[in-house]
Amino acid sequence: MRRTLAAGNWKMNGDAAMLDALQQLQAPGGDNAPDILICPPSTLLLQAVAASENSPVRIGGQDCHTAASGAHTGDVSAAMIKATGASAVLVGHSERRADHGETNSDVRAKVEAAWGADLLAILCIGESEAERMGDDTLDIIAAQLEASLPDGATGTNTVIAYEPIWAIGTGRVPTLEQIVETHDMIRARLEARFATQGAAIRILYGGSVKPSNAAEIFTAENVDGALVGGASLKVADIQPIIDALAAS
Ligand code: PEP
């Protein structure tokens, strides 16, 4: 059985005062208690790790460089993220792919860098609106998965986050049937490539997840949690999503 995961991506938001939220988040009891992960900006990682001590919240980075060190002004390596006490890192988020021109092969190298630093890699993939309208979603997602995910993925080193680009920050969400179709395809590909480990890799849905739509999304068998942007900025929004996951 896969343990569910509620992951929050603060993006370029948040300050030290917001770290109080990490103490307020509650892990629901019971067998179905989800893992909880918050990914603040890299400047807050150290403080976030300290603030989440004795809480169920784990901390992750939002991106890492492919290299361990070197002349890469403004970047941080996976080992630097690990050294803060963080346990995971997002890679290949569509905002990184769009704003920084990251390709599937860049993203693949970042996954390897994350693994090399003993970080859980949360690999983001997703189609554009034009690709969705052109009925190309499954082909695009399969190609991204193949090209961005290195050999050696396991249930403990990798999480996949399916995030339709057109659903991020827009309030628009695919139909449940569309989410099911895409997640089932991702699961089939993971199992075909990684056998039992492919069955153990968690697949998150991301894109305008809110307290009002979370429970329905979590009914899908191959949705193992959510990657949440905007709604992760307030305890009042992310806590009901965590609770819905526990109840799913
Ligand atoms: C995201 O950027 O990963 C995301 C899912 O954002 P939002 O929840 O705001 O759509």
mmCIF file with all atom_site columns, C-alpha atoms and ligand atoms in Angstrom, residues 9 11 90 93-95 124 163 167-171 205-210 227-232, ligand 1:
data_model
loop_
_atom_site.group_PDB
_atom_site.id
_atom_site.type_symbol
_atom_site.label_atom_id
_atom_site.label_alt_id
_atom_site.label_comp_id
_atom_site.label_asym_id
_atom_site.label_entity_id
_atom_site.label_seq_id
_atom_site.pdbx_PDB_ins_code
_atom_site.Cartn_x
_atom_site.Cartn_y
_atom_site.Cartn_z
_atom_site.occupancy
_atom_site.B_iso_or_equiv
_atom_site.pdbx_formal_charge
_atom_site.auth_seq_id
_atom_site.auth_comp_id
_atom_site.auth_asym_id
_atom_site.auth_atom_id
_atom_site.pdbx_PDB_model_num
ATOM   1  C CA . ASN A 1 9   ? 4.855  24.413 -2.884  1.00 0.00 ? 9   ASN A CA 1
ATOM   2  C CA . LYS A 1 11  ? 6.930  29.081 -4.760  1.00 0.00 ? 11  LYS A CA 1
ATOM   3  C CA . LEU A 1 90  ? 10.773 19.363 -6.530  1.00 0.00 ? 90  LEU A CA 1
ATOM   4  C CA . HIS A 1 93  ? 8.103  22.134 -12.165 1.00 0.00 ? 93  HIS A CA 1
ATOM   5  C CA . SER A 1 94  ? 6.451  23.702 -15.218 1.00 0.00 ? 94  SER A CA 1
ATOM   6  C CA . GLU A 1 95  ? 7.416  27.177 -13.964 1.00 0.00 ? 95  GLU A CA 1
ATOM   7  C CA . CYS A 1 124 ? 6.691  17.282 -12.112 1.00 0.00 ? 124 CYS A CA 1
ATOM   8  C CA . GLU A 1 163 ? 0.345  18.897 -13.026 1.00 0.00 ? 163 GLU A CA 1
ATOM   9  C CA . ALA A 1 167 ? -4.633 24.050 -14.211 1.00 0.00 ? 167 ALA A CA 1
ATOM   10 C CA . ILE A 1 168 ? -1.824 25.625 -12.175 1.00 0.00 ? 168 ILE A CA 1
ATOM   11 C CA . GLY A 1 169 ? -2.979 28.756 -10.374 1.00 0.00 ? 169 GLY A CA 1
ATOM   12 C CA . THR A 1 170 ? -6.025 29.131 -12.630 1.00 0.00 ? 170 THR A CA 1
ATOM   13 C CA . GLY A 1 171 ? -8.822 27.586 -10.583 1.00 0.00 ? 171 GLY A CA 1
ATOM   14 C CA . TYR A 1 205 ? -2.138 15.378 -8.752  1.00 0.00 ? 205 TYR A CA 1
ATOM   15 C CA . GLY A 1 206 ? -1.361 19.118 -8.819  1.00 0.00 ? 206 GLY A CA 1
ATOM   16 C CA . GLY A 1 207 ? -3.201 22.101 -10.268 1.00 0.00 ? 207 GLY A CA 1
ATOM   17 C CA . SER A 1 208 ? -5.737 24.225 -8.355  1.00 0.00 ? 208 SER A CA 1
ATOM   18 C CA . VAL A 1 209 ? -6.351 21.649 -5.614  1.00 0.00 ? 209 VAL A CA 1
ATOM   19 C CA . LYS A 1 210 ? -8.614 23.280 -3.010  1.00 0.00 ? 210 LYS A CA 1
ATOM   20 C CA . LEU A 1 227 ? 1.031  18.922 -4.890  1.00 0.00 ? 227 LEU A CA 1
ATOM   21 C CA . VAL A 1 228 ? -0.578 22.164 -3.774  1.00 0.00 ? 228 VAL A CA 1
ATOM   22 C CA . GLY A 1 229 ? 0.531  25.685 -4.659  1.00 0.00 ? 229 GLY A CA 1
ATOM   23 C CA . GLY A 1 230 ? -1.737 28.580 -3.685  1.00 0.00 ? 230 GLY A CA 1
ATOM   24 C CA . ALA A 1 231 ? -3.760 26.638 -1.127  1.00 0.00 ? 231 ALA A CA 1
ATOM   25 C CA . SER A 1 232 ? -0.575 25.633 0.731   1.00 0.00 ? 232 SER A CA 1
HETATM 26 C C1 . PEP B 2 .   ? 1.873  24.146 -8.363  1.00 0.00 ? 1   PEP B C1 1
HETATM 27 O O1 . PEP B 2 .   ? 2.388  25.155 -8.800  1.00 0.00 ? 1   PEP B O1 1
HETATM 28 O O2 . PEP B 2 .   ? 2.577  23.149 -8.149  1.00 0.00 ? 1   PEP B O2 1
HETATM 29 C C2 . PEP B 2 .   ? 0.442  24.169 -8.117  1.00 0.00 ? 1   PEP B C2 1
HETATM 30 C C3 . PEP B 2 .   ? -0.167 23.018 -8.067  1.00 0.00 ? 1   PEP B C3 1
HETATM 31 O O3 . PEP B 2 .   ? -0.146 25.391 -7.952  1.00 0.00 ? 1   PEP B O3 1
HETATM 32 P P1 . PEP B 2 .   ? -1.695 25.681 -7.601  1.00 0.00 ? 1   PEP B P1 1
HETATM 33 O O4 . PEP B 2 .   ? -2.116 24.695 -6.559  1.00 0.00 ? 1   PEP B O4 1
HETATM 34 O O5 . PEP B 2 .   ? -1.714 27.097 -7.104  1.00 0.00 ? 1   PEP B O5 1
HETATM 35 O O6 . PEP B 2 .   ? -2.457 25.495 -8.881  1.00 0.00 ? 1   PEP B O6 1
#
